[in-house]
Each structure stands twice: as C-alpha cells, then as structure tokens.
Amino acid sequence: MTFDAVVGQSALTTTLKNAVKSGKLAHAFLFCGPRGVGKTTCARIFAKAINCMNPTADGEACNECESCKSFNEQRSFNIFELDAASNNSVEDIRKLMEQTQIPPQVGKYKVFIIDEVHMLSAQAFNAFLKTLEEPPSFDIFILATTEKHKILPTIISRCQIYDFDRMGVPDIINHLKMVAAKEGISYEEEALHVIAEKADGGMRDALSIFDQCASFCQNNLTYDKVRENLNVLDIDNYFRIIDLSLENKVSDIMVLLNQVIAEGFDGGRLINGLAAHVRNVLMARDEQTLPLIESSERIRERYRDQAKRCPVTFLYDALKIMNRCDINYRASSNKRLLVELTLIEVAQITQEEDVPGAGRRPARRIKSLFQKIMVNAQNQPARQVAASETGMRSDRTAAHHTPTTAPAATATTTPTTAAAQASAADTAAPHSAQPGTPKPAALKLGSITNTFGNLRNKTQKNYVKEEEVTVATTENAPFTQEDLEREWYAMCTRMPQSMVGLSSRMKNISPTITSFPHIELVIDSQFLLNELEPIRGRIRATMAKALHNKDIQFTLRLAKAEETKKILSKRELFENLRKENPAIEKLRELLDLELS
C-alpha cells in the first residue's frame, strides 16, 4: 500500500517519493528487473501517489482522499493496467491509446501501467511509439518488464529507467520474520535462511515458499521439516565431506556420496552446493570477508571453525577441481563417475606424494623425468658439434700451410650420442638451453651432421664433393617400395626453408629399389644431379633412420631420353583425366564447371 512496505528497494522508492514531493514527473517510466522484486507493486503505489490530492510530507499517498479510495477499491478511472503478455496486438494498443486523449475526471494525471511490455509485437510497439513521442500533458506511462533488452531502443530512450535489484537474503529473512510475527507462526532462523536461499532473490517466491512450508510444518517452521519439504541437501553433508577430505578418507566420502544419491539428490547439485560451501569457508578465514557469508550466526561460527583447519591452498585447489566438474557435468555420459572422481581428487589434495595412490602425483614425476632426458639430449649433441668444428678448423689450418692434405677427419659417435643427435635433428627448431648448461656452439653446414632436420634456419653452402655422414642407426629392418616412397616424400617435406626449391624438385623423383637395400634415383637433368650429388650422404642418413636400415645405398644416374617424362601442367593433367574418364566430363558439363 505504501513505498515503505516495499522491501529491498530503498534507493528506488526514495527517488520516486522525491519525484512525488517535487512534482517533477517524467511522462514515461521503465521499471525493469528480475521477477518478484516489486516492479508492478511500485508502479501501483506510484500511480496512486501522483494522483493523491493530499500527499504526505515524505511523498506517500494519504489513502483518505477520493482518488486514493477509488484506487484502493479498484474503481479508479484514472489508472489503467494492461497485461501485455495476453494483450499484445495492435488493436489492444490502439484501444489503450484512445483513452489517452480523455483528460482525468478526478486527480491530476491519467496513469497507464503496461506490465510485461517486452511481450508486445513489433507492430504494437510502433503504434505505441507515436503516442509516447508526443503524449498529452496529463498522461503518464509506467512500463514494467523482466527483459529490457527486448524493448525497442526508441522506446527505452524516451523513458526514465529504474533497475530493480534482487532481494538480499537478510532482507528476505527480516520480511519473513515480520510476516511470521503477524501470522503467529513460530520458526527457526535456519529454516527461514533455507527459504530465502530457495527464493533466489525474489520476495514473491519467498512468500509463496513460506506459505507452503507453514502448511507442511503446521505453523512451526523447523530446519529439518523445511529442508524435507523443499528437498534441500543438509548442510551437514558439506561439512562432513570437507572434514573427511582433510583426513584423506576417500572410502568414507564414497559411502556418504552413495547415501546422498540414494536420498534422491543429483550429483551435480552436490558438487555445486559443495563449491558454494568451500567458498563460504574461504570467506570465513578473514573477518573482512565474513559478512559476505549469507547465513545465520550459528552457521557462520561453524564456517569459521572449519576455516581454521583448512589450508588456503586446499580451498583454492578444491574450488578449481569442482569448477572443472561443473563445466564438464552436462556433457558427461557417466555423471556419477565424474562426481566420484572429483571428490577423490578433492580428498587427495593434502595427501603426501610418497603415499601410494596419491592422485596426480605420478604425472609430476613423469614430467620431471622427461625434462632431464631433454637436457641430456641437448648437451650431448652440443658437445659433439663443438668438437667436430674444432677438428675441422684444425684440418683447414693444416691444409692452408701444408701442400699435401690429409683426408677430412670424420667424428665418431657412440650409439647413444647418435640417437640423441637424430632426435634433436628431427625437431622443427632447436630447444632453448636450460639454465646452468653450457651454450652450444653455432651449427654450420660444413660441420658433420646426420640429417636434414638440423639444416633448418641455416645458410646453405656450395658443396664440391659428397660429405661423409655417419648413419644414426644400427638397425637392419626390411622395407617395401611403398615405405620408401612415403618416407622419401616426408623427407622432402621436412627439408629446410633455404632448400625449398631443391625439395620441390626432389618430390618429382621416384626412388626405386633395384636390389634390396640398394636404391636408384633417376634424375631427369644434369643440373639437378649436380645439386644432389654433394648431399647424397645426408639423403642416405635420413632415409636410413626413417626406414630403420643402416645398409641403405643410393645410386644417382642421369635419365635416358626414353625415361624422361614431360612434366604436365594442371590443365594438361585434367585434360588427360577427362579423356580417360568420360564420367568426369559429364559431371563437369552438368555442374557447368571450369578449371581455374
């Protein structure tokens, strides 16, 4: 009946009362917010107040004048209400607009309250917009909606907007206490807290639930009866799960989970409730954040006691694990297993690493083990390359001062070092050096190496003769022509960017097994043959490693005239394909295709 009776919207009601006192009223108001927070109620109180002949000093209606009495008795001709959910056509709006042209008989204004205004059709909005743009001086429109984003921007821009907030749990509890006192209903504060949380910020829902619980409990609201009536999970279960998790008692948690599911509660609700519980425990660790917990004083004390026993890292990790479960819950095909795994992870957060069965600990050991292997693999090739470059520099110095030169020295490698080199060579880019390890020497093309992998991002040199390259494998496995062609194409694809032209020409070469394991490469031009001859050793080393056969040998020869094939363009290939397959030509004609 009055603004003071509206719960939880003090800022808005104060603004509306000040507008009534000053007499400075807009011609259109938009009340928006969630359901059950007092939008329509405030609209009716405001409509009565602006038409009151004797308003009070604080802007309230007097409830004694003829205008107030007619409104309270629902016989006022100055206030019209329209439910736009069921009257959303153009005709309904036109009938309402006809009333806007008639001045009020009693009072100052004609007030039109349109509830759920977002349900109006587009045509109805357009019909209403004309009147809203140029309303008569005695007309005031109050629009109420739960979905402001569905209203036309041209409508919104012509209204004063009032955003209603959700009711806080304390506000709902205080109002329910007042209702219970008037109705003579006894209650426990924890029971009212359950009702307030179930209402989710809506006072109308809170009053409906309160009335339902009062009938079930026969005017004696207790926590257990309200929880049973509303099918709410007991908060004691959350406290028990956290206590058992701190003690790493996975079996007891599984038994408790089975009891909860047997009572008809969903595993997803348990996880969501437990996450909210852990959040409250985290808030209870600090006195500054303690007011953020919306619960009774007795429950707050329980949160504070449990917070003293829970490490902060445990609470953070538990929240992360349960949030991940909430994200994956809907998509999971075995929801109970997902909930069980989540609770197991929470129970093992504080478990020591050396305890058998500790969750996620073996993965950390594997990770550190791989890091050690990578560091060793990086150090060994770095030392070998440095030694190779030192030997080659000494050879070049001796050759400069001595007329007769000795053959270039070839570095010998152990099987372990060769394997490490091969692994490092096949990576797309060299690993960055670990802190504390010696920086590897710069790798040059003239140094001894294994495969094409470590040529990437380097500068290519001109070769005058074939390099001597060590094969990084000791295997002697058989392979087929198909295996050979596949690995040949893969090798050409992995060649460094500086050799992209050569690699594209090598893809047109088809290696052939002449007598296993001897392979012949038939080259169609002398120029390409001269380019491949210096890197034959690298080709052999790469293919030997890929095919797991150390005895592979390559023979390069220039193709004879009859062996040379013309390289066809894409159009020539398509023409040949079309001649051999008439169905392709028919398909091209049906789809009216052209080769681009």
mmCIF file with all atom_site columns, N, CA, C and O in Angstrom, residues 559-592:
data_model
loop_
_atom_site.group_PDB
_atom_site.id
_atom_site.type_symbol
_atom_site.label_atom_id
_atom_site.label_alt_id
_atom_site.label_comp_id
_atom_site.label_asym_id
_atom_site.label_entity_id
_atom_site.label_seq_id
_atom_site.pdbx_PDB_ins_code
_atom_site.Cartn_x
_atom_site.Cartn_y
_atom_site.Cartn_z
_atom_site.occupancy
_atom_site.B_iso_or_equiv
_atom_site.pdbx_formal_charge
_atom_site.auth_seq_id
_atom_site.auth_comp_id
_atom_site.auth_asym_id
_atom_site.auth_atom_id
_atom_site.pdbx_PDB_model_num
ATOM 1   N N  . ALA A 1 559 ? 68.871 -39.659 -66.324 1.00 0.00 ? 559 ALA A N  1
ATOM 2   C CA . ALA A 1 559 ? 67.860 -40.417 -67.060 1.00 0.00 ? 559 ALA A CA 1
ATOM 3   C C  . ALA A 1 559 ? 68.172 -40.430 -68.554 1.00 0.00 ? 559 ALA A C  1
ATOM 4   O O  . ALA A 1 559 ? 68.707 -39.453 -69.113 1.00 0.00 ? 559 ALA A O  1
ATOM 5   N N  . LYS A 1 560 ? 67.832 -41.563 -69.158 1.00 0.00 ? 560 LYS A N  1
ATOM 6   C CA . LYS A 1 560 ? 67.980 -41.668 -70.604 1.00 0.00 ? 560 LYS A CA 1
ATOM 7   C C  . LYS A 1 560 ? 66.835 -40.911 -71.281 1.00 0.00 ? 560 LYS A C  1
ATOM 8   O O  . LYS A 1 560 ? 65.865 -40.514 -70.651 1.00 0.00 ? 560 LYS A O  1
ATOM 9   N N  . ALA A 1 561 ? 66.968 -40.748 -72.607 1.00 0.00 ? 561 ALA A N  1
ATOM 10  C CA . ALA A 1 561 ? 65.974 -39.965 -73.339 1.00 0.00 ? 561 ALA A CA 1
ATOM 11  C C  . ALA A 1 561 ? 64.587 -40.585 -73.251 1.00 0.00 ? 561 ALA A C  1
ATOM 12  O O  . ALA A 1 561 ? 63.585 -39.896 -73.078 1.00 0.00 ? 561 ALA A O  1
ATOM 13  N N  . GLU A 1 562 ? 64.551 -41.959 -73.366 1.00 0.00 ? 562 GLU A N  1
ATOM 14  C CA . GLU A 1 562 ? 63.246 -42.612 -73.325 1.00 0.00 ? 562 GLU A CA 1
ATOM 15  C C  . GLU A 1 562 ? 62.656 -42.646 -71.910 1.00 0.00 ? 562 GLU A C  1
ATOM 16  O O  . GLU A 1 562 ? 61.462 -42.900 -71.728 1.00 0.00 ? 562 GLU A O  1
ATOM 17  N N  . GLU A 1 563 ? 63.478 -42.420 -70.878 1.00 0.00 ? 563 GLU A N  1
ATOM 18  C CA . GLU A 1 563 ? 62.979 -42.427 -69.494 1.00 0.00 ? 563 GLU A CA 1
ATOM 19  C C  . GLU A 1 563 ? 62.464 -41.066 -69.051 1.00 0.00 ? 563 GLU A C  1
ATOM 20  O O  . GLU A 1 563 ? 61.815 -40.965 -68.012 1.00 0.00 ? 563 GLU A O  1
ATOM 21  N N  . THR A 1 564 ? 62.771 -40.055 -69.816 1.00 0.00 ? 564 THR A N  1
ATOM 22  C CA . THR A 1 564 ? 62.365 -38.706 -69.423 1.00 0.00 ? 564 THR A CA 1
ATOM 23  C C  . THR A 1 564 ? 60.881 -38.512 -69.695 1.00 0.00 ? 564 THR A C  1
ATOM 24  O O  . THR A 1 564 ? 60.400 -38.782 -70.791 1.00 0.00 ? 564 THR A O  1
ATOM 25  N N  . LYS A 1 565 ? 60.156 -38.034 -68.662 1.00 0.00 ? 565 LYS A N  1
ATOM 26  C CA . LYS A 1 565 ? 58.729 -37.776 -68.785 1.00 0.00 ? 565 LYS A CA 1
ATOM 27  C C  . LYS A 1 565 ? 58.477 -36.280 -68.772 1.00 0.00 ? 565 LYS A C  1
ATOM 28  O O  . LYS A 1 565 ? 59.125 -35.531 -68.035 1.00 0.00 ? 565 LYS A O  1
ATOM 29  N N  . LYS A 1 566 ? 57.545 -35.873 -69.616 1.00 0.00 ? 566 LYS A N  1
ATOM 30  C CA . LYS A 1 566 ? 57.176 -34.474 -69.651 1.00 0.00 ? 566 LYS A CA 1
ATOM 31  C C  . LYS A 1 566 ? 56.364 -34.112 -68.403 1.00 0.00 ? 566 LYS A C  1
ATOM 32  O O  . LYS A 1 566 ? 55.461 -34.827 -68.001 1.00 0.00 ? 566 LYS A O  1
ATOM 33  N N  . ILE A 1 567 ? 56.748 -33.003 -67.806 1.00 0.00 ? 567 ILE A N  1
ATOM 34  C CA . ILE A 1 567 ? 56.023 -32.530 -66.623 1.00 0.00 ? 567 ILE A CA 1
ATOM 35  C C  . ILE A 1 567 ? 54.774 -31.793 -67.101 1.00 0.00 ? 567 ILE A C  1
ATOM 36  O O  . ILE A 1 567 ? 54.864 -30.778 -67.809 1.00 0.00 ? 567 ILE A O  1
ATOM 37  N N  . LEU A 1 568 ? 53.623 -32.310 -66.719 1.00 0.00 ? 568 LEU A N  1
ATOM 38  C CA . LEU A 1 568 ? 52.361 -31.771 -67.196 1.00 0.00 ? 568 LEU A CA 1
ATOM 39  C C  . LEU A 1 568 ? 51.853 -30.674 -66.262 1.00 0.00 ? 568 LEU A C  1
ATOM 40  O O  . LEU A 1 568 ? 52.048 -30.721 -65.034 1.00 0.00 ? 568 LEU A O  1
ATOM 41  N N  . SER A 1 569 ? 51.200 -29.694 -66.859 1.00 0.00 ? 569 SER A N  1
ATOM 42  C CA . SER A 1 569 ? 50.544 -28.658 -66.067 1.00 0.00 ? 569 SER A CA 1
ATOM 43  C C  . SER A 1 569 ? 49.222 -29.207 -65.513 1.00 0.00 ? 569 SER A C  1
ATOM 44  O O  . SER A 1 569 ? 48.770 -30.293 -65.873 1.00 0.00 ? 569 SER A O  1
ATOM 45  N N  . LYS A 1 570 ? 48.586 -28.426 -64.661 1.00 0.00 ? 570 LYS A N  1
ATOM 46  C CA . LYS A 1 570 ? 47.316 -28.860 -64.085 1.00 0.00 ? 570 LYS A CA 1
ATOM 47  C C  . LYS A 1 570 ? 46.242 -29.010 -65.166 1.00 0.00 ? 570 LYS A C  1
ATOM 48  O O  . LYS A 1 570 ? 45.433 -29.938 -65.119 1.00 0.00 ? 570 LYS A O  1
ATOM 49  N N  . ARG A 1 571 ? 46.256 -28.101 -66.126 1.00 0.00 ? 571 ARG A N  1
ATOM 50  C CA . ARG A 1 571 ? 45.264 -28.206 -67.197 1.00 0.00 ? 571 ARG A CA 1
ATOM 51  C C  . ARG A 1 571 ? 45.495 -29.442 -68.049 1.00 0.00 ? 571 ARG A C  1
ATOM 52  O O  . ARG A 1 571 ? 44.540 -30.145 -68.439 1.00 0.00 ? 571 ARG A O  1
ATOM 53  N N  . GLU A 1 572 ? 46.782 -29.764 -68.323 1.00 0.00 ? 572 GLU A N  1
ATOM 54  C CA . GLU A 1 572 ? 47.088 -30.953 -69.114 1.00 0.00 ? 572 GLU A CA 1
ATOM 55  C C  . GLU A 1 572 ? 46.715 -32.224 -68.355 1.00 0.00 ? 572 GLU A C  1
ATOM 56  O O  . GLU A 1 572 ? 46.203 -33.192 -68.947 1.00 0.00 ? 572 GLU A O  1
ATOM 57  N N  . LEU A 1 573 ? 46.947 -32.204 -67.045 1.00 0.00 ? 573 LEU A N  1
ATOM 58  C CA . LEU A 1 573 ? 46.559 -33.361 -66.235 1.00 0.00 ? 573 LEU A CA 1
ATOM 59  C C  . LEU A 1 573 ? 45.046 -33.554 -66.273 1.00 0.00 ? 573 LEU A C  1
ATOM 60  O O  . LEU A 1 573 ? 44.537 -34.674 -66.373 1.00 0.00 ? 573 LEU A O  1
ATOM 61  N N  . PHE A 1 574 ? 44.302 -32.439 -66.179 1.00 0.00 ? 574 PHE A N  1
ATOM 62  C CA . PHE A 1 574 ? 42.848 -32.534 -66.202 1.00 0.00 ? 574 PHE A CA 1
ATOM 63  C C  . PHE A 1 574 ? 42.351 -33.025 -67.561 1.00 0.00 ? 574 PHE A C  1
ATOM 64  O O  . PHE A 1 574 ? 41.408 -33.821 -67.633 1.00 0.00 ? 574 PHE A O  1
ATOM 65  N N  . GLU A 1 575 ? 42.998 -32.562 -68.649 1.00 0.00 ? 575 GLU A N  1
ATOM 66  C CA . GLU A 1 575 ? 42.584 -32.996 -69.985 1.00 0.00 ? 575 GLU A CA 1
ATOM 67  C C  . GLU A 1 575 ? 42.780 -34.501 -70.146 1.00 0.00 ? 575 GLU A C  1
ATOM 68  O O  . GLU A 1 575 ? 41.926 -35.207 -70.693 1.00 0.00 ? 575 GLU A O  1
ATOM 69  N N  . ASN A 1 576 ? 43.923 -35.010 -69.659 1.00 0.00 ? 576 ASN A N  1
ATOM 70  C CA . ASN A 1 576 ? 44.165 -36.454 -69.734 1.00 0.00 ? 576 ASN A CA 1
ATOM 71  C C  . ASN A 1 576 ? 43.162 -37.228 -68.897 1.00 0.00 ? 576 ASN A C  1
ATOM 72  O O  . ASN A 1 576 ? 42.659 -38.286 -69.304 1.00 0.00 ? 576 ASN A O  1
ATOM 73  N N  . LEU A 1 577 ? 42.870 -36.703 -67.704 1.00 0.00 ? 577 LEU A N  1
ATOM 74  C CA . LEU A 1 577 ? 41.915 -37.373 -66.817 1.00 0.00 ? 577 LEU A CA 1
ATOM 75  C C  . LEU A 1 577 ? 40.521 -37.380 -67.442 1.00 0.00 ? 577 LEU A C  1
ATOM 76  O O  . LEU A 1 577 ? 39.783 -38.366 -67.344 1.00 0.00 ? 577 LEU A O  1
ATOM 77  N N  . ARG A 1 578 ? 40.155 -36.291 -68.116 1.00 0.00 ? 578 ARG A N  1
ATOM 78  C CA . ARG A 1 578 ? 38.838 -36.201 -68.734 1.00 0.00 ? 578 ARG A CA 1
ATOM 79  C C  . ARG A 1 578 ? 38.714 -37.178 -69.910 1.00 0.00 ? 578 ARG A C  1
ATOM 80  O O  . ARG A 1 578 ? 37.657 -37.765 -70.130 1.00 0.00 ? 578 ARG A O  1
ATOM 81  N N  . LYS A 1 579 ? 39.793 -37.373 -70.649 1.00 0.00 ? 579 LYS A N  1
ATOM 82  C CA . LYS A 1 579 ? 39.762 -38.303 -71.773 1.00 0.00 ? 579 LYS A CA 1
ATOM 83  C C  . LYS A 1 579 ? 39.656 -39.749 -71.295 1.00 0.00 ? 579 LYS A C  1
ATOM 84  O O  . LYS A 1 579 ? 38.970 -40.569 -71.896 1.00 0.00 ? 579 LYS A O  1
ATOM 85  N N  . GLU A 1 580 ? 40.353 -40.054 -70.195 1.00 0.00 ? 580 GLU A N  1
ATOM 86  C CA . GLU A 1 580 ? 40.331 -41.428 -69.689 1.00 0.00 ? 580 GLU A CA 1
ATOM 87  C C  . GLU A 1 580 ? 39.042 -41.743 -68.948 1.00 0.00 ? 580 GLU A C  1
ATOM 88  O O  . GLU A 1 580 ? 38.647 -42.910 -68.858 1.00 0.00 ? 580 GLU A O  1
ATOM 89  N N  . ASN A 1 581 ? 38.367 -40.737 -68.416 1.00 0.00 ? 581 ASN A N  1
ATOM 90  C CA . ASN A 1 581 ? 37.151 -40.961 -67.624 1.00 0.00 ? 581 ASN A CA 1
ATOM 91  C C  . ASN A 1 581 ? 36.039 -40.062 -68.165 1.00 0.00 ? 581 ASN A C  1
ATOM 92  O O  . ASN A 1 581 ? 35.918 -38.892 -67.758 1.00 0.00 ? 581 ASN A O  1
ATOM 93  N N  . PRO A 1 582 ? 35.214 -40.559 -69.050 1.00 0.00 ? 582 PRO A N  1
ATOM 94  C CA . PRO A 1 582 ? 34.127 -39.735 -69.615 1.00 0.00 ? 582 PRO A CA 1
ATOM 95  C C  . PRO A 1 582 ? 33.136 -39.239 -68.552 1.00 0.00 ? 582 PRO A C  1
ATOM 96  O O  . PRO A 1 582 ? 32.492 -38.219 -68.746 1.00 0.00 ? 582 PRO A O  1
ATOM 97  N N  . ALA A 1 583 ? 33.032 -39.988 -67.437 1.00 0.00 ? 583 ALA A N  1
ATOM 98  C CA . ALA A 1 583 ? 32.080 -39.573 -66.403 1.00 0.00 ? 583 ALA A CA 1
ATOM 99  C C  . ALA A 1 583 ? 32.473 -38.226 -65.797 1.00 0.00 ? 583 ALA A C  1
ATOM 100 O O  . ALA A 1 583 ? 31.611 -37.427 -65.400 1.00 0.00 ? 583 ALA A O  1
ATOM 101 N N  . ILE A 1 584 ? 33.773 -37.953 -65.733 1.00 0.00 ? 584 ILE A N  1
ATOM 102 C CA . ILE A 1 584 ? 34.229 -36.669 -65.190 1.00 0.00 ? 584 ILE A CA 1
ATOM 103 C C  . ILE A 1 584 ? 33.802 -35.527 -66.106 1.00 0.00 ? 584 ILE A C  1
ATOM 104 O O  . ILE A 1 584 ? 33.371 -34.468 -65.650 1.00 0.00 ? 584 ILE A O  1
ATOM 105 N N  . GLU A 1 585 ? 33.927 -35.735 -67.426 1.00 0.00 ? 585 GLU A N  1
ATOM 106 C CA . GLU A 1 585 ? 33.500 -34.714 -68.369 1.00 0.00 ? 585 GLU A CA 1
ATOM 107 C C  . GLU A 1 585 ? 31.998 -34.488 -68.274 1.00 0.00 ? 585 GLU A C  1
ATOM 108 O O  . GLU A 1 585 ? 31.510 -33.336 -68.334 1.00 0.00 ? 585 GLU A O  1
ATOM 109 N N  . LYS A 1 586 ? 31.229 -35.569 -68.069 1.00 0.00 ? 586 LYS A N  1
ATOM 110 C CA . LYS A 1 586 ? 29.783 -35.425 -67.938 1.00 0.00 ? 586 LYS A CA 1
ATOM 111 C C  . LYS A 1 586 ? 29.424 -34.645 -66.678 1.00 0.00 ? 586 LYS A C  1
ATOM 112 O O  . LYS A 1 586 ? 28.533 -33.782 -66.691 1.00 0.00 ? 586 LYS A O  1
ATOM 113 N N  . LEU A 1 587 ? 30.140 -34.928 -65.585 1.00 0.00 ? 587 LEU A N  1
ATOM 114 C CA . LEU A 1 587 ? 29.909 -34.201 -64.335 1.00 0.00 ? 587 LEU A CA 1
ATOM 115 C C  . LEU A 1 587 ? 30.249 -32.722 -64.509 1.00 0.00 ? 587 LEU A C  1
ATOM 116 O O  . LEU A 1 587 ? 29.547 -31.836 -64.006 1.00 0.00 ? 587 LEU A O  1
ATOM 117 N N  . ARG A 1 588 ? 31.322 -32.434 -65.237 1.00 0.00 ? 588 ARG A N  1
ATOM 118 C CA . ARG A 1 588 ? 31.713 -31.038 -65.456 1.00 0.00 ? 588 ARG A CA 1
ATOM 119 C C  . ARG A 1 588 ? 30.639 -30.284 -66.234 1.00 0.00 ? 588 ARG A C  1
ATOM 120 O O  . ARG A 1 588 ? 30.321 -29.132 -65.940 1.00 0.00 ? 588 ARG A O  1
ATOM 121 N N  . GLU A 1 589 ? 30.057 -30.960 -67.230 1.00 0.00 ? 589 GLU A N  1
ATOM 122 C CA . GLU A 1 589 ? 29.021 -30.315 -68.019 1.00 0.00 ? 589 GLU A CA 1
ATOM 123 C C  . GLU A 1 589 ? 27.746 -30.087 -67.209 1.00 0.00 ? 589 GLU A C  1
ATOM 124 O O  . GLU A 1 589 ? 27.094 -29.037 -67.317 1.00 0.00 ? 589 GLU A O  1
ATOM 125 N N  . LEU A 1 590 ? 27.370 -31.065 -66.369 1.00 0.00 ? 590 LEU A N  1
ATOM 126 C CA . LEU A 1 590 ? 26.150 -30.928 -65.566 1.00 0.00 ? 590 LEU A CA 1
ATOM 127 C C  . LEU A 1 590 ? 26.276 -29.777 -64.557 1.00 0.00 ? 590 LEU A C  1
ATOM 128 O O  . LEU A 1 590 ? 25.324 -29.037 -64.319 1.00 0.00 ? 590 LEU A O  1
ATOM 129 N N  . LEU A 1 591 ? 27.455 -29.650 -63.973 1.00 0.00 ? 591 LEU A N  1
ATOM 130 C CA . LEU A 1 591 ? 27.661 -28.607 -62.960 1.00 0.00 ? 591 LEU A CA 1
ATOM 131 C C  . LEU A 1 591 ? 28.172 -27.306 -63.558 1.00 0.00 ? 591 LEU A C  1
ATOM 132 O O  . LEU A 1 591 ? 28.371 -26.328 -62.815 1.00 0.00 ? 591 LEU A O  1
ATOM 133 N N  . ASP A 1 592 ? 28.411 -27.317 -64.880 1.00 0.00 ? 592 ASP A N  1
ATOM 134 C CA . ASP A 1 592 ? 28.900 -26.127 -65.570 1.00 0.00 ? 592 ASP A CA 1
ATOM 135 C C  . ASP A 1 592 ? 30.182 -25.595 -64.915 1.00 0.00 ? 592 ASP A C  1
ATOM 136 O O  . ASP A 1 592 ? 30.287 -24.432 -64.506 1.00 0.00 ? 592 ASP A O  1
#
